[in-house]
mmCIF file of C-alpha atoms in Angstrom:
data_model
loop_
_atom_site.group_PDB
_atom_site.id
_atom_site.type_symbol
_atom_site.label_atom_id
_atom_site.label_comp_id
_atom_site.label_asym_id
_atom_site.label_seq_id
_atom_site.Cartn_x
_atom_site.Cartn_y
_atom_site.Cartn_z
ATOM 1 C CA MET Q 1 173.712 -105.599 -36.796
ATOM 2 C CA THR Q 2 171.775 -107.106 -39.689
ATOM 3 C CA PRO Q 3 169.111 -104.718 -41.022
ATOM 4 C CA LYS Q 4 165.536 -105.900 -40.955
ATOM 5 C CA GLY Q 5 164.572 -107.311 -44.324
ATOM 6 C CA ASN Q 6 162.550 -105.461 -46.922
ATOM 7 C CA LEU Q 7 159.148 -106.687 -48.005
ATOM 8 C CA VAL Q 8 159.352 -106.707 -51.805
ATOM 9 C CA ILE Q 9 156.238 -107.034 -53.938
ATOM 10 C CA ILE Q 10 156.770 -108.021 -57.565
ATOM 11 C CA SER Q 11 153.782 -107.736 -59.898
ATOM 12 C CA GLY Q 12 153.274 -107.606 -63.624
ATOM 13 C CA PHE Q 13 150.958 -108.528 -66.442
ATOM 14 C CA SER Q 14 150.206 -112.217 -66.815
ATOM 15 C CA GLY Q 15 152.735 -113.627 -69.262
ATOM 16 C CA VAL Q 16 155.335 -110.910 -68.700
ATOM 17 C CA GLY Q 17 157.715 -113.455 -67.186
ATOM 18 C CA LYS Q 18 157.750 -112.225 -63.595
ATOM 19 C CA GLY Q 19 157.993 -115.786 -62.294
ATOM 20 C CA THR Q 20 161.104 -116.355 -64.417
ATOM 21 C CA VAL Q 21 162.628 -113.121 -63.143
ATOM 22 C CA VAL Q 22 161.918 -114.063 -59.518
ATOM 23 C CA HIS Q 23 163.434 -117.527 -60.059
ATOM 24 C CA SER Q 24 166.554 -115.931 -61.538
ATOM 25 C CA LEU Q 25 166.816 -113.491 -58.621
ATOM 26 C CA MET Q 26 166.538 -116.285 -56.070
ATOM 27 C CA SER Q 27 168.976 -118.623 -57.833
ATOM 28 C CA ARG Q 28 171.649 -116.015 -58.651
ATOM 29 C CA HIS Q 29 171.688 -114.024 -55.402
ATOM 30 C CA THR Q 30 171.487 -114.624 -51.643
ATOM 31 C CA GLY Q 31 169.622 -112.801 -48.893
ATOM 32 C CA TYR Q 32 166.122 -113.497 -50.176
ATOM 33 C CA ALA Q 33 163.154 -115.590 -49.118
ATOM 34 C CA LEU Q 34 160.294 -116.328 -51.481
ATOM 35 C CA SER Q 35 156.828 -116.296 -49.996
ATOM 36 C CA VAL Q 36 154.892 -119.143 -51.571
ATOM 37 C CA SER Q 37 151.265 -118.200 -52.174
ATOM 38 C CA CYS Q 38 148.185 -120.389 -52.040
ATOM 39 C CA THR Q 39 146.039 -120.701 -55.153
ATOM 40 C CA THR Q 40 142.930 -122.540 -56.235
ATOM 41 C CA ARG Q 41 144.069 -122.860 -59.855
ATOM 42 C CA ALA Q 42 145.549 -126.078 -61.211
ATOM 43 C CA PRO Q 43 149.328 -126.415 -61.577
ATOM 44 C CA ARG Q 44 150.814 -125.608 -64.976
ATOM 45 C CA PRO Q 45 153.247 -128.077 -66.553
ATOM 46 C CA GLY Q 46 156.475 -128.163 -64.563
ATOM 47 C CA GLU Q 47 155.065 -126.405 -61.482
ATOM 48 C CA LYS Q 48 155.446 -128.101 -58.102
ATOM 49 C CA ASP Q 49 153.223 -127.901 -55.046
ATOM 50 C CA GLY Q 50 154.987 -126.078 -52.207
ATOM 51 C CA ALA Q 51 157.562 -124.562 -54.524
ATOM 52 C CA ASP Q 52 155.598 -122.516 -57.044
ATOM 53 C CA TYR Q 53 152.297 -122.399 -55.126
ATOM 54 C CA PHE Q 54 150.357 -124.311 -52.537
ATOM 55 C CA TYR Q 55 147.533 -125.734 -54.660
ATOM 56 C CA ILE Q 56 144.389 -125.975 -52.556
ATOM 57 C CA THR Q 57 140.643 -126.164 -53.045
ATOM 58 C CA GLN Q 58 138.343 -123.171 -52.780
ATOM 59 C CA LYS Q 59 136.883 -124.669 -49.595
ATOM 60 C CA GLU Q 60 140.353 -124.857 -48.022
ATOM 61 C CA PHE Q 61 141.071 -121.315 -49.197
ATOM 62 C CA ASP Q 62 137.873 -119.986 -47.608
ATOM 63 C CA SER Q 63 138.730 -121.705 -44.327
ATOM 64 C CA MET Q 64 142.118 -119.962 -44.253
ATOM 65 C CA ILE Q 65 140.368 -116.615 -44.773
ATOM 66 C CA GLU Q 66 138.073 -117.329 -41.810
ATOM 67 C CA ARG Q 67 141.090 -118.131 -39.614
ATOM 68 C CA GLY Q 68 142.827 -114.886 -40.638
ATOM 69 C CA GLU Q 69 145.861 -116.678 -42.050
ATOM 70 C CA PHE Q 70 146.369 -114.521 -45.152
ATOM 71 C CA LEU Q 71 148.396 -111.335 -45.332
ATOM 72 C CA GLU Q 72 146.371 -110.604 -48.452
ATOM 73 C CA TYR Q 73 144.146 -112.488 -50.849
ATOM 74 C CA ALA Q 74 142.444 -111.721 -54.133
ATOM 75 C CA ARG Q 75 140.383 -113.194 -56.944
ATOM 76 C CA TYR Q 76 142.020 -113.249 -60.380
ATOM 77 C CA VAL Q 77 140.572 -114.740 -63.603
ATOM 78 C CA ASP Q 78 138.238 -117.165 -61.787
ATOM 79 C CA HIS Q 79 140.792 -118.326 -59.207
ATOM 80 C CA SER Q 80 141.790 -117.253 -55.686
ATOM 81 C CA TYR Q 81 145.317 -116.324 -54.594
ATOM 82 C CA GLY Q 82 146.538 -115.573 -51.074
ATOM 83 C CA THR Q 83 149.765 -114.905 -49.143
ATOM 84 C CA PRO Q 84 150.187 -116.701 -45.773
ATOM 85 C CA GLY Q 85 151.343 -114.053 -43.280
ATOM 86 C CA LYS Q 86 153.302 -116.011 -40.619
ATOM 87 C CA TYR Q 87 156.197 -116.989 -42.896
ATOM 88 C CA VAL Q 88 156.594 -113.420 -44.204
ATOM 89 C CA LYS Q 89 156.901 -111.866 -40.742
ATOM 90 C CA GLN Q 90 159.368 -114.511 -39.579
ATOM 91 C CA LYS Q 91 161.748 -114.067 -42.517
ATOM 92 C CA LEU Q 92 161.687 -110.259 -42.290
ATOM 93 C CA GLU Q 93 162.809 -110.480 -38.666
ATOM 94 C CA GLU Q 94 165.639 -112.778 -39.739
ATOM 95 C CA GLY Q 95 166.935 -109.991 -41.983
ATOM 96 C CA LEU Q 96 165.943 -111.518 -45.317
ATOM 97 C CA ASP Q 97 164.243 -109.599 -48.104
ATOM 98 C CA VAL Q 98 160.929 -111.396 -48.609
ATOM 99 C CA ILE Q 99 159.681 -111.554 -52.199
ATOM 100 C CA LEU Q 100 155.935 -111.613 -52.812
ATOM 101 C CA GLU Q 101 154.940 -112.336 -56.398
ATOM 102 C CA ILE Q 102 151.328 -111.175 -56.288
ATOM 103 C CA GLU Q 103 148.745 -109.321 -58.338
ATOM 104 C CA ILE Q 104 147.957 -105.626 -58.094
ATOM 105 C CA GLN Q 105 144.892 -106.083 -55.843
ATOM 106 C CA GLY Q 106 146.937 -107.926 -53.249
ATOM 107 C CA ALA Q 107 149.847 -105.513 -53.581
ATOM 108 C CA MET Q 108 147.660 -102.580 -52.567
ATOM 109 C CA LYS Q 109 146.339 -104.510 -49.544
ATOM 110 C CA VAL Q 110 149.878 -105.309 -48.390
ATOM 111 C CA ARG Q 111 150.980 -101.701 -48.909
ATOM 112 C CA ARG Q 112 148.285 -100.577 -46.462
ATOM 113 C CA GLN Q 113 149.715 -102.922 -43.811
ATOM 114 C CA TYR Q 114 153.373 -102.344 -44.739
ATOM 115 C CA PRO Q 115 153.720 -98.753 -46.033
ATOM 116 C CA GLU Q 116 157.473 -99.234 -46.438
ATOM 117 C CA ALA Q 117 157.106 -102.251 -48.731
ATOM 118 C CA VAL Q 118 158.960 -101.960 -52.034
ATOM 119 C CA LEU Q 119 156.582 -102.300 -54.987
ATOM 120 C CA ILE Q 120 158.079 -103.362 -58.333
ATOM 121 C CA PHE Q 121 156.109 -103.778 -61.556
ATOM 122 C CA ILE Q 122 157.588 -105.935 -64.327
ATOM 123 C CA MET Q 123 156.877 -104.627 -67.829
ATOM 124 C CA PRO Q 124 157.287 -106.246 -71.269
ATOM 125 C CA PRO Q 125 159.391 -104.468 -73.892
ATOM 126 C CA ASP Q 126 156.136 -103.997 -75.869
ATOM 127 C CA PHE Q 127 152.577 -105.342 -76.074
ATOM 128 C CA GLU Q 128 153.365 -107.712 -78.955
ATOM 129 C CA THR Q 129 155.983 -109.439 -76.804
ATOM 130 C CA LEU Q 130 153.410 -109.850 -74.037
ATOM 131 C CA LYS Q 131 150.942 -111.516 -76.408
ATOM 132 C CA ASN Q 132 153.606 -113.822 -77.785
ATOM 133 C CA ARG Q 133 154.760 -114.871 -74.325
ATOM 134 C CA LEU Q 134 151.221 -115.743 -73.260
ATOM 135 C CA ALA Q 135 150.606 -117.750 -76.433
ATOM 136 C CA GLY Q 136 154.008 -119.416 -76.121
ATOM 137 C CA ARG Q 137 153.120 -121.016 -72.797
ATOM 138 C CA GLY Q 138 150.930 -123.512 -74.631
ATOM 139 C CA SER Q 139 149.091 -124.231 -71.381
ATOM 140 C CA GLU Q 140 146.043 -121.973 -71.778
ATOM 141 C CA THR Q 141 143.146 -121.667 -74.181
ATOM 142 C CA ALA Q 142 142.598 -118.726 -76.496
ATOM 143 C CA ASP Q 143 139.742 -117.571 -74.273
ATOM 144 C CA VAL Q 144 141.982 -117.530 -71.174
ATOM 145 C CA ILE Q 145 144.676 -115.646 -73.075
ATOM 146 C CA ARG Q 146 142.131 -113.027 -74.166
ATOM 147 C CA ALA Q 147 140.898 -112.723 -70.565
ATOM 148 C CA ARG Q 148 144.422 -112.163 -69.296
ATOM 149 C CA LEU Q 149 145.127 -109.537 -71.964
ATOM 150 C CA LYS Q 150 141.898 -107.744 -71.084
ATOM 151 C CA ARG Q 151 142.917 -107.835 -67.434
ATOM 152 C CA ALA Q 152 146.248 -106.272 -68.428
ATOM 153 C CA ALA Q 153 144.355 -103.232 -69.705
ATOM 154 C CA ALA Q 154 142.809 -102.745 -66.268
ATOM 155 C CA GLU Q 155 146.103 -103.380 -64.468
ATOM 156 C CA SER Q 156 147.905 -100.798 -66.574
ATOM 157 C CA GLU Q 157 145.823 -98.142 -64.788
ATOM 158 C CA GLY Q 158 147.488 -98.973 -61.466
ATOM 159 C CA ILE Q 159 151.160 -99.005 -62.440
ATOM 160 C CA GLU Q 160 151.762 -95.506 -61.073
ATOM 161 C CA GLN Q 161 151.066 -96.826 -57.572
ATOM 162 C CA TYR Q 162 154.267 -98.870 -57.769
ATOM 163 C CA ASP Q 163 157.664 -97.524 -56.737
ATOM 164 C CA TYR Q 164 159.709 -98.920 -59.641
ATOM 165 C CA ILE Q 165 159.236 -100.496 -63.048
ATOM 166 C CA PHE Q 166 161.660 -102.929 -64.671
ATOM 167 C CA ILE Q 167 161.496 -104.066 -68.288
ATOM 168 C CA ASN Q 168 161.906 -107.817 -68.649
ATOM 169 C CA ASP Q 169 163.839 -108.042 -71.885
ATOM 170 C CA ILE Q 170 166.271 -110.724 -70.684
ATOM 171 C CA ALA Q 171 165.199 -112.334 -67.402
ATOM 172 C CA ASP Q 172 168.670 -112.665 -65.847
ATOM 173 C CA ASP Q 173 169.528 -109.043 -66.651
ATOM 174 C CA CYS Q 174 166.219 -107.873 -65.192
ATOM 175 C CA ALA Q 175 166.836 -109.912 -62.027
ATOM 176 C CA ASP Q 176 170.331 -108.438 -61.621
ATOM 177 C CA ARG Q 177 168.986 -104.888 -61.933
ATOM 178 C CA ILE Q 178 166.371 -105.600 -59.269
ATOM 179 C CA HIS Q 179 169.050 -107.104 -57.000
ATOM 180 C CA ARG Q 180 171.192 -103.974 -57.241
ATOM 181 C CA LEU Q 181 168.209 -101.818 -56.306
ATOM 182 C CA LEU Q 182 167.284 -103.965 -53.310
ATOM 183 C CA ARG Q 183 170.853 -104.047 -51.990
ATOM 184 C CA SER Q 184 170.965 -100.246 -52.069
ATOM 185 C CA LEU Q 185 167.648 -100.025 -50.201
ATOM 186 C CA ARG Q 186 169.194 -101.842 -47.254
ATOM 187 C CA SER Q 187 170.802 -98.516 -46.359
ATOM 188 C CA ARG Q 188 167.395 -96.883 -45.811
ATOM 189 C CA THR Q 189 166.834 -95.579 -42.295
ATOM 190 C CA SER Q 190 163.577 -97.536 -42.171
ATOM 191 C CA SER Q 191 165.550 -100.772 -42.604
ATOM 192 C CA ASN Q 192 168.031 -99.893 -39.859
ATOM 193 C CA ARG Q 193 165.893 -98.641 -36.989
ATOM 194 C CA ALA Q 194 167.239 -101.210 -34.523
ATOM 195 C CA PHE Q 195 170.822 -100.214 -35.345
ATOM 196 C CA ILE Q 196 169.995 -96.503 -35.051
ATOM 197 C CA GLU Q 197 168.384 -97.067 -31.654
ATOM 198 C CA LYS Q 198 171.390 -99.098 -30.499
ATOM 199 C CA ILE Q 199 173.796 -96.254 -31.325
ATOM 200 C CA ARG Q 200 171.500 -93.696 -29.673
ATOM 201 C CA ASN Q 201 171.396 -95.763 -26.488
ATOM 202 C CA GLN Q 202 175.183 -96.117 -26.434
ATOM 203 C CA ILE Q 203 175.609 -92.365 -26.874
ATOM 204 C CA GLU Q 204 173.093 -91.639 -24.107
ATOM 205 C CA GLU Q 205 174.797 -94.108 -21.775
ATOM 206 C CA PHE Q 206 178.149 -92.433 -22.437
ATOM 207 C CA ARG Q 207 176.625 -88.999 -21.817
ATOM 208 C CA LYS Q 208 175.193 -90.031 -18.447
ATOM 209 C CA GLU Q 209 178.430 -91.704 -17.325
ATOM 210 C CA ASN Q 210 180.404 -88.548 -18.137
ATOM 211 C CA ALA Q 211 177.870 -85.895 -17.173
ATOM 212 C CA ASN Q 212 180.278 -84.318 -14.623
ATOM 213 C CA ASP Q 213 183.426 -84.539 -16.753
ATOM 214 C CA SER Q 214 184.134 -80.971 -17.925
ATOM 215 C CA SER Q 215 186.945 -82.164 -20.205
ATOM 216 C CA ILE Q 216 184.425 -83.669 -22.619
ATOM 217 C CA ILE Q 217 183.061 -81.126 -25.070
#
């Protein structure tokens, strides 16, 4: 029996390369589904609608909130981000580990709904690397970069609420380490409740059928 999938939340400072790590995880390993979030920000160069994000207007975003369509949503550096809930629930039932690449505010909201979610925070090797990665994007102004670095200071206060940290030195190596962790977590009792109940029922059925057989110890 296939275990129910794990809900995996991957967060990290802006510019740490968490998107690259998630892409590597998805392309190098099977058994995962990526939840595509909605955002009101504009696409960066190379990003595609429906693959990286669903790019929508603030009005559309607000309408989805009113209809209760988000598992979580948050405001981050002047833009809104939200996770549609229907897709997540469907893929978990199919036995896939669902990856949510979301910010710390959203992660805490999801944790309240899914206490068994696995929370992973991606860290840079050092702060200088983080600054260089943000500047190296070439897609954001100096003011935006400063805002994201200031936000990192606030986010660093919440890292202890995560279950694991992984240092993104080389993206593929980081993705492989995360994969090994998530494969091991499939043996958790919380991921195998249906299987446990199945065995219990079979044992109980056997016990009832042989209740009067004194030869069975």
